[in-house]
Coordinates of C-alpha atoms in Angstrom, one line a residue:
M554 CA 132.0 179.5 68.3
S555 CA 130.1 176.5 67.1
V556 CA 126.5 175.6 68.0
P557 CA 126.5 173.1 70.9
T558 CA 125.6 169.5 70.2
L559 CA 122.6 168.2 72.2
Y560 CA 124.3 164.9 73.0
P561 CA 128.1 165.0 72.7
E562 CA 130.2 161.9 72.4
D563 CA 132.2 162.7 75.5
E564 CA 129.2 162.3 77.7
R565 CA 128.8 158.6 77.0
L566 CA 129.1 156.4 80.2
T567 CA 130.6 153.0 80.5
R568 CA 128.4 150.3 81.8
G569 CA 129.9 150.7 85.3
E570 CA 129.4 154.5 85.3
R571 CA 125.9 154.1 84.2
V572 CA 125.1 151.7 87.1
V573 CA 126.5 154.0 89.6
F574 CA 124.9 157.0 88.0
N575 CA 121.5 155.3 88.1
L576 CA 122.0 154.5 91.7
Y577 CA 122.5 158.1 92.5
I578 CA 119.5 159.2 90.5
I579 CA 117.0 156.6 91.7
T580 CA 118.0 156.8 95.3
A581 CA 117.8 160.6 95.2
L582 CA 114.3 160.5 93.6
V583 CA 113.0 157.9 96.1
V584 CA 114.4 159.8 99.1
F585 CA 113.0 163.2 97.8
V586 CA 109.5 161.7 97.7
L587 CA 109.9 160.3 101.2
M588 CA 111.2 163.6 102.6
M589 CA 108.2 165.4 100.9
L590 CA 105.9 163.1 102.6
F591 CA 107.5 163.7 106.0
G592 CA 107.0 167.4 105.3
L593 CA 103.4 166.9 104.5
V594 CA 102.8 164.9 107.6
M595 CA 104.2 167.8 109.7
R596 CA 102.1 170.5 107.9
M597 CA 99.0 168.4 108.3
A598 CA 99.7 167.8 112.0
Q599 CA 100.2 171.6 112.5
G600 CA 97.1 172.2 110.5
T601 CA 95.0 169.9 112.7
W602 CA 94.3 167.5 109.9
L603 CA 96.4 164.9 111.4
S604 CA 97.0 163.8 114.9
L605 CA 100.7 163.4 115.6
P606 CA 102.4 163.0 119.1
P607 CA 104.8 165.8 119.6
T608 CA 107.7 163.5 120.0
L609 CA 107.1 161.8 116.7
F610 CA 106.7 165.2 115.1
Y611 CA 110.2 166.3 116.2
Q612 CA 111.7 163.0 115.0
I613 CA 110.1 163.4 111.5
M614 CA 111.3 167.1 111.5
T615 CA 114.8 165.9 112.3
A616 CA 114.8 163.2 109.6
H617 CA 113.2 165.7 107.2
G618 CA 115.8 168.4 107.7
A619 CA 118.9 166.0 107.6
G620 CA 117.4 163.9 104.8
T621 CA 116.5 166.7 102.5
V622 CA 119.8 168.6 102.7
G623 CA 121.9 165.4 102.4
T624 CA 119.9 164.2 99.4
M625 CA 120.2 167.5 97.7
G626 CA 123.9 167.2 98.1
L627 CA 124.0 163.6 96.8
A628 CA 121.8 164.4 93.6
S629 CA 123.8 167.7 92.8
S630 CA 127.1 165.9 93.2
A631 CA 125.9 163.5 90.5
V632 CA 125.3 166.6 88.3
M633 CA 128.8 167.8 89.0
W634 CA 130.4 164.4 88.4
F635 CA 128.3 163.8 85.2
F636 CA 129.8 166.9 83.5
L637 CA 133.1 167.4 85.2
R638 CA 134.4 164.0 84.0
K639 CA 134.3 165.3 80.6
Y640 CA 137.3 167.7 81.4
V641 CA 139.3 165.9 84.0
R642 CA 139.8 162.3 85.0
L643 CA 137.7 161.1 87.9
N644 CA 137.9 157.8 89.6
L645 CA 134.7 155.8 89.7
W646 CA 135.7 154.3 93.0
A647 CA 135.6 157.7 94.6
F648 CA 132.1 158.4 93.2
L649 CA 130.9 155.0 94.2
T650 CA 132.4 155.3 97.7
N651 CA 130.5 158.6 98.2
Y652 CA 127.3 156.8 97.4
V653 CA 128.1 153.8 99.7
L654 CA 129.1 156.1 102.7
F655 CA 126.0 158.3 102.1
T656 CA 123.8 155.3 102.2
L657 CA 125.3 154.0 105.4
G658 CA 125.2 157.4 106.9
A659 CA 121.5 157.8 106.0
L660 CA 120.6 154.4 107.5
A661 CA 122.4 155.5 110.8
I662 CA 120.5 158.7 110.9
L663 CA 117.2 157.0 110.3
A664 CA 118.0 154.4 112.9
A665 CA 119.0 157.0 115.5
V666 CA 115.8 159.0 114.8
F667 CA 113.1 156.3 114.5
I668 CA 114.6 153.6 116.7
G669 CA 116.6 155.5 119.1
G670 CA 114.2 158.4 119.3
Y671 CA 116.8 161.2 118.5
A672 CA 114.9 164.5 117.7
G673 CA 117.4 167.2 118.2
A674 CA 117.0 168.6 114.6
W675 CA 119.7 168.5 111.9
T676 CA 121.8 171.1 113.6
F677 CA 122.8 168.9 116.5
L678 CA 123.5 172.1 118.4
Y679 CA 125.6 171.6 121.5
P680 CA 124.6 170.7 124.2
L681 CA 121.2 169.5 123.1
P682 CA 122.3 166.1 121.8
V683 CA 123.3 164.9 125.3
H684 CA 120.7 166.8 127.2
S685 CA 117.5 165.2 125.9
M686 CA 115.4 165.2 129.1
G687 CA 115.1 161.4 128.8
E688 CA 113.6 161.6 125.2
W689 CA 116.6 159.7 123.7
T690 CA 119.9 158.1 124.9
V691 CA 123.4 159.4 124.3
H692 CA 124.0 156.4 122.0
A693 CA 121.2 157.5 119.7
A694 CA 122.7 161.1 119.6
V695 CA 126.1 159.6 118.8
L696 CA 124.7 157.3 116.1
F697 CA 123.0 160.3 114.5
M698 CA 126.4 162.2 114.5
L699 CA 128.3 159.1 113.1
G700 CA 125.9 159.1 110.3
Y701 CA 126.8 162.7 109.5
I702 CA 130.5 161.8 109.7
A703 CA 130.1 158.9 107.2
I704 CA 128.4 161.2 104.7
G705 CA 130.9 163.9 105.2
V706 CA 133.9 161.4 104.6
G707 CA 132.2 160.3 101.4
F708 CA 131.8 163.9 100.1
L709 CA 135.4 164.7 101.1
L710 CA 136.7 161.7 99.1
F711 CA 134.6 162.7 96.1
Y712 CA 136.0 166.3 96.3
L713 CA 139.6 165.2 96.9
D714 CA 139.4 163.0 93.8
A715 CA 137.9 165.9 91.8
M716 CA 140.6 168.2 93.2
A717 CA 143.4 165.8 92.1
G718 CA 141.7 165.7 88.6
V719 CA 141.5 169.4 88.2
I720 CA 145.1 170.0 89.4
R721 CA 146.4 167.3 86.9
V722 CA 144.8 169.3 84.0
Y723 CA 145.0 172.9 85.1
G724 CA 148.1 173.0 87.4
N725 CA 146.4 174.4 90.4
L726 CA 143.0 175.4 91.7
G727 CA 143.6 179.1 91.0
R728 CA 144.1 178.6 87.3
A729 CA 141.1 176.3 87.2
L730 CA 139.0 179.1 88.7
G731 CA 140.4 181.4 86.1
L732 CA 142.1 183.9 88.5
Q733 CA 144.9 184.5 86.0
W734 CA 142.3 186.4 83.7
L735 CA 140.6 188.5 86.4
F736 CA 142.8 191.6 85.8
G737 CA 143.6 191.2 82.0
G738 CA 144.8 188.9 79.4
E739 CA 142.9 187.0 76.8
I740 CA 140.5 184.6 78.3
D741 CA 140.6 181.1 77.0
P742 CA 137.2 180.9 75.2
V743 CA 136.9 177.1 75.7
H744 CA 137.7 177.2 79.4
P745 CA 134.8 175.2 80.8
K746 CA 132.3 176.9 83.2
T747 CA 131.9 173.5 84.7
V748 CA 135.5 173.5 85.9
V749 CA 135.1 177.0 87.3
A750 CA 131.9 176.0 89.3
S751 CA 133.3 172.7 90.4
T752 CA 136.6 174.3 91.6
M753 CA 134.6 176.7 93.7
V754 CA 132.6 173.9 95.2
I755 CA 135.6 171.7 95.9
I756 CA 137.3 174.6 97.8
T757 CA 134.4 175.9 99.9
N758 CA 132.7 172.6 100.7
S759 CA 135.9 170.9 101.6
I760 CA 136.5 173.5 104.1
G761 CA 132.9 173.5 105.4
T762 CA 132.8 169.7 105.6
L763 CA 136.0 169.7 107.6
A764 CA 134.6 172.2 109.9
G765 CA 131.6 169.9 110.5
A766 CA 133.9 166.9 111.0
V767 CA 135.7 168.7 113.8
V768 CA 132.7 169.7 115.7
L769 CA 131.1 166.3 115.2
V770 CA 134.2 164.5 116.7
M771 CA 134.3 167.0 119.5
S772 CA 130.6 166.4 120.2
I773 CA 130.9 162.7 120.2
I774 CA 133.8 162.9 122.7
N775 CA 131.7 165.1 124.9
A776 CA 128.9 162.8 124.8
Y777 CA 130.9 160.1 126.4
F778 CA 133.3 162.3 128.4
P779 CA 131.0 165.2 129.6
E780 CA 133.8 166.6 131.7
L781 CA 135.5 167.7 128.4
A782 CA 133.1 170.6 127.9
L783 CA 132.9 172.4 124.5
N784 CA 132.8 176.1 124.0
A785 CA 129.1 176.4 122.8
L786 CA 129.7 179.5 120.7
L787 CA 132.7 177.9 118.9
A788 CA 130.7 174.8 118.3
K789 CA 127.8 176.8 116.8
N790 CA 130.0 178.7 114.5
L791 CA 131.5 175.4 113.3
I792 CA 128.1 173.8 112.7
Y793 CA 126.8 176.8 110.7
L794 CA 129.9 177.1 108.7
F795 CA 129.4 173.5 107.8
G796 CA 125.7 173.6 107.3
H797 CA 125.4 176.8 105.4
T798 CA 128.4 176.0 103.1
F799 CA 126.9 172.5 102.4
I800 CA 123.4 173.6 101.3
N801 CA 124.9 176.4 99.2
A802 CA 127.2 174.0 97.5
T803 CA 124.1 172.1 96.3
I804 CA 123.0 175.0 94.0
Y805 CA 126.5 175.7 92.8
M806 CA 126.8 172.1 91.7
G807 CA 123.3 172.0 90.4
V808 CA 123.8 175.1 88.2
I809 CA 126.4 173.2 86.2
A810 CA 123.4 171.6 84.4
V811 CA 122.3 175.0 83.3
Y812 CA 125.7 176.0 82.0
E813 CA 126.0 172.7 80.0
L814 CA 122.5 172.1 78.8
L815 CA 120.9 175.4 78.2
P816 CA 123.0 176.2 75.1
R817 CA 122.2 172.9 73.6
Y818 CA 118.5 173.6 73.8
S819 CA 118.7 177.1 72.7
G820 CA 121.2 176.3 69.8
R821 CA 123.4 179.2 70.9
P822 CA 126.9 179.3 72.3
Y823 CA 127.1 180.2 76.1
G824 CA 130.6 181.5 76.4
I825 CA 132.7 182.4 79.3
S826 CA 133.5 186.0 80.3
R827 CA 135.5 188.1 82.8
P828 CA 132.4 189.1 84.8
F829 CA 131.7 185.3 85.1
L830 CA 135.1 184.7 86.5
W831 CA 134.9 187.6 88.9
A832 CA 131.5 186.3 90.2
W833 CA 132.7 182.8 91.0
A834 CA 135.9 184.1 92.5
A835 CA 134.0 186.5 94.7
S836 CA 131.5 183.8 95.7
T837 CA 134.3 181.5 96.7
V838 CA 135.2 184.0 99.5
M839 CA 131.7 185.1 100.3
V840 CA 130.1 181.6 100.7
L841 CA 132.7 180.9 103.6
S842 CA 132.3 184.3 105.2
V843 CA 128.5 184.8 105.1
Y844 CA 127.4 182.1 107.8
P845 CA 127.4 184.5 110.7
H846 CA 124.0 185.8 109.5
H847 CA 122.7 182.6 111.2
L848 CA 124.0 183.9 114.5
L849 CA 122.6 187.4 114.5
M850 CA 120.7 186.7 117.7
D851 CA 123.8 185.3 119.6
Y852 CA 124.8 188.5 121.1
V853 CA 128.1 187.2 122.4
M854 CA 129.3 186.9 118.9
P855 CA 132.2 189.4 118.0
H856 CA 130.4 192.5 116.6
W857 CA 132.5 192.6 113.5
M858 CA 131.5 189.2 112.6
L859 CA 127.8 189.9 112.8
V860 CA 128.3 193.1 110.7
M861 CA 130.2 191.0 108.1
G862 CA 127.5 188.4 108.1
Q863 CA 124.9 191.1 107.3
I864 CA 126.9 192.9 104.7
V865 CA 128.0 189.7 102.9
S866 CA 124.5 188.4 103.0
Y867 CA 123.4 191.3 100.8
A868 CA 126.2 190.7 98.3
S869 CA 126.8 186.9 98.4
G870 CA 123.8 185.7 96.4
L871 CA 124.2 188.3 93.7
P872 CA 127.5 187.8 91.7
V873 CA 127.0 184.1 90.4
F874 CA 123.2 184.5 90.2
V875 CA 123.3 187.7 88.3
V876 CA 125.8 186.4 85.7
T877 CA 124.0 183.1 85.5
A878 CA 120.5 184.5 85.2
Y879 CA 121.5 187.2 82.7
G880 CA 123.4 184.8 80.6
A881 CA 120.5 182.4 80.6
L882 CA 118.0 185.0 79.7
T883 CA 120.2 186.4 76.9
N884 CA 121.0 182.9 75.7
V885 CA 117.2 182.0 75.1
Y886 CA 116.0 185.4 74.0
R887 CA 114.5 185.1 70.5
C888 CA 116.3 181.8 69.9
G889 CA 113.2 179.9 68.9
I890 CA 114.0 177.4 71.6
R891 CA 111.8 174.2 71.8
W892 CA 110.4 174.2 75.3
R893 CA 111.1 170.5 76.1
M894 CA 111.1 169.5 79.8
P895 CA 114.8 170.1 80.6
A896 CA 114.6 173.7 79.1
K897 CA 111.4 174.4 81.2
L898 CA 113.0 173.2 84.3
M899 CA 116.1 175.2 83.8
M900 CA 114.3 178.4 83.4
L901 CA 112.1 177.6 86.4
S902 CA 115.3 177.1 88.4
M903 CA 116.5 180.7 87.4
Y904 CA 113.2 182.1 88.8
G905 CA 113.3 180.0 91.9
W906 CA 116.9 181.0 92.6
A907 CA 116.2 184.7 92.1
A908 CA 113.0 184.7 94.0
G909 CA 114.4 182.5 96.9
I910 CA 117.1 185.0 97.4
V911 CA 114.9 187.9 98.2
P912 CA 113.4 186.6 101.5
A913 CA 116.8 185.3 102.5
I914 CA 118.4 188.7 102.2
I915 CA 115.5 190.3 104.0
D916 CA 115.9 187.9 106.9
A917 CA 119.6 188.6 107.1
T918 CA 118.8 192.2 108.1
I919 CA 119.4 192.4 111.9
R920 CA 116.2 194.3 112.8
I921 CA 114.0 191.9 110.8
N922 CA 116.0 188.8 112.0
E923 CA 115.2 189.6 115.6
V924 CA 111.6 189.2 114.8
M925 CA 111.5 186.8 111.8
H926 CA 114.3 184.2 112.2
N927 CA 112.5 181.7 114.4
T928 CA 109.4 181.8 112.3
Q929 CA 108.3 180.0 109.3
W930 CA 109.7 182.8 107.1
V931 CA 113.1 180.8 107.2
P932 CA 111.8 177.5 105.9
G933 CA 109.7 179.5 103.4
H934 CA 112.8 181.1 101.8
F935 CA 114.9 177.8 101.7
H936 CA 112.0 175.8 100.4
F937 CA 111.6 178.4 97.7
Y938 CA 115.1 178.0 96.3
L939 CA 115.3 174.3 96.9
L940 CA 112.0 173.3 95.4
L941 CA 112.0 175.9 92.6
G942 CA 115.8 176.4 92.3
V943 CA 118.1 173.6 93.1
L944 CA 115.7 170.7 92.3
P945 CA 114.6 171.7 88.9
M946 CA 118.3 172.0 88.0
I947 CA 118.9 168.4 89.1
L948 CA 115.6 167.2 87.3
A949 CA 116.7 168.9 84.1
L950 CA 119.7 166.6 83.9
M951 CA 117.6 163.6 84.7
F952 CA 115.0 164.4 81.9
H953 CA 117.9 165.2 79.5
V954 CA 119.5 161.7 80.2
I955 CA 116.4 159.7 79.7
A956 CA 115.6 161.6 76.5
G957 CA 119.0 160.5 75.2
R958 CA 118.6 156.9 76.4
A959 CA 115.3 156.3 74.8
Q960 CA 113.8 158.9 72.4
S961 CA 110.4 157.2 72.5
L962 CA 110.1 158.4 76.2
A963 CA 110.8 162.0 75.2
D964 CA 108.1 164.6 75.9
A965 CA 105.6 162.3 77.3
T966 CA 102.0 163.4 77.9
T967 CA 102.5 163.4 81.7
D968 CA 105.3 166.1 81.3
K969 CA 102.5 168.5 80.1
L970 CA 100.7 167.9 83.3
S971 CA 103.4 167.4 85.9
F972 CA 105.4 170.5 85.2
P973 CA 102.6 173.1 85.8
I974 CA 101.4 171.1 88.8
Y975 CA 105.0 171.1 90.3
A976 CA 105.6 174.8 89.6
V977 CA 102.3 176.0 90.9
G978 CA 102.4 173.7 94.0
G979 CA 106.0 174.7 94.8
L980 CA 105.3 178.4 94.5
A981 CA 102.1 178.1 96.7
F982 CA 103.9 176.0 99.2
A983 CA 106.9 178.6 99.6
V984 CA 104.5 181.5 99.8
A985 CA 102.3 179.9 102.3
L986 CA 105.3 179.4 104.5
L987 CA 106.5 183.0 104.0
A988 CA 102.9 184.3 104.8
A989 CA 102.9 182.2 108.0
G990 CA 106.4 183.7 108.9
H991 CA 105.0 187.2 108.2
V992 CA 102.4 186.7 110.9
S993 CA 105.0 185.2 113.3
A994 CA 104.0 181.5 113.1
P995 CA 107.0 179.9 114.7
R996 CA 109.1 177.1 113.1
R997 CA 109.9 174.0 114.9
Y998 CA 106.7 173.9 116.9
A999 CA 104.6 170.8 116.8
V1000 CA 101.4 172.5 117.8
H1001 CA 100.2 175.9 116.4
L1002 CA 97.7 178.4 117.7
P1003 CA 94.4 178.6 115.9
Q1004 CA 95.2 181.8 113.9
W1005 CA 98.2 180.0 112.3
V1006 CA 96.2 176.9 111.3
P1007 CA 95.0 178.2 108.0
Y1008 CA 98.5 178.8 106.7
D1009 CA 99.4 175.2 107.7
Q1010 CA 96.3 173.9 105.8
A1011 CA 97.1 176.0 102.7
S1012 CA 100.7 174.7 102.7
S1013 CA 99.4 171.2 103.1
I1014 CA 97.3 171.4 100.0
A1015 CA 100.2 173.0 98.1
A1016 CA 102.5 170.1 99.3
I1017 CA 100.0 167.5 97.9
L1018 CA 100.4 169.1 94.5
V1019 CA 104.2 169.0 94.8
I1020 CA 104.2 165.3 95.8
A1021 CA 101.8 164.3 93.1
A1022 CA 104.0 166.0 90.4
M1023 CA 107.2 164.5 92.0
L1024 CA 105.6 161.1 91.8
L1025 CA 105.1 161.6 88.1
F1026 CA 108.6 162.9 87.7
T1027 CA 109.9 159.9 89.6
G1028 CA 108.0 157.2 87.7
R1029 CA 108.9 158.9 84.4
I1030 CA 112.7 159.2 85.1
I1031 CA 113.1 155.7 86.6
A1032 CA 111.1 154.2 83.7
G1033 CA 113.5 156.0 81.3
L1034 CA 116.6 154.7 83.2
L1035 CA 115.4 151.0 83.5
R1036 CA 114.0 150.7 80.0
A1037 CA 117.0 151.9 78.1
P1038 CA 118.6 149.3 75.9
A1039 CA 121.8 147.9 77.1
H1040 CA 123.8 149.4 74.1
V1041 CA 122.4 153.0 74.6
D1042 CA 124.4 155.3 76.8
P1043 CA 123.0 158.2 78.9
A1044 CA 123.1 161.5 77.2
H1045 CA 123.5 159.7 73.8
P1046 CA 120.5 159.3 71.6
A1047 CA 119.0 156.0 70.9
G1048 CA 119.5 154.2 67.6

């Protein structure tokens, strides 16, 4: 197997592709910074360093949750598109439509929250959107849900286009996943890992997004025709099937950057294997069946589903992570890798993914869940793998692209400062939230008791470090994208 090329010819973008890709990247970076600022405001308010009316706190909390998850999805879908188009034909109109619908949906959500006053959290749990005790109107709740529907339709179009491209080349989704090699046979050594990961995401997130669309439409009908009541337990199941699958898909799309880029920086091949195929096949099933661990406190749930949710929680994070982390570590071991920014970010993402899984598995244990689930332990674990896992994967591609567009921007002095600040700040922020959860500081409370305030203040300081680093990242990446000569393509070295 030959040594991977750092900037292969088949990653060159046309002018139209470059424009749309830049829109994704710049929008994602700007929104990430805004969402981080929202998070800092909430932490400082809970830490008594900032005075914030509770109504505004819950509006910011709602926008922060919806905006962060949605933007993670947008940015990681750009990672999947960038690499998948090398292996199958993708239509630019579907990629662009996803961006347009995301933008329209995001504007609808922001209008519902900051103009309409909607503050029912990202989960829009029935019947809260239509029982606001006068804090917002039904129209504001419906606008919020319409924003979600617009975003969901965009992602579905993107996935359907990718599905069609995969089927054209590989015949069906099963063959793209490599199911024909699970029990024997000679594995095609050039079968792309990107296709395997993308196919898993297409299957799982299409199902999850459709579940979300069903409950959103039902909730909108109920908002205007309250006599058509919903089954609250069914609604909650659909919401968490949608939400859990969507946020998990972000890391499964983001990890494609590791599969594609790491061997280029290590100079070693990163081949496919039977354990790799088994891991992705198992995760395809487990991602769709693990969501009941969000409903462990809903005692009316069928007992077998709660048991399944707990058991699958222990197993679901392991297959893909283990083969990915083991493969990444063996790929860089004694390879003499040059630790440029993309390589550092990819290895940070392996740590963030691994460490972020541990508190998630702990929380999925029923006895612990009864005490910890409504505490800051939960935002602690998902900030861990979002800040230190998913986002570094996305940033790795961004830094790789700008280095290919303009070599003079590669390895800037600011990188030597911004990376450690981000890593230390992100770790401190996640640990502060986990520590707060350990002493039962509640999540989704605008006001905290005095004994919880020190944890809020510590996380505020950590958040400032993360934001400072993210601003350096953002300025550096946007400058790299905008200063590139017109004849230089992303992922293709200048001159």
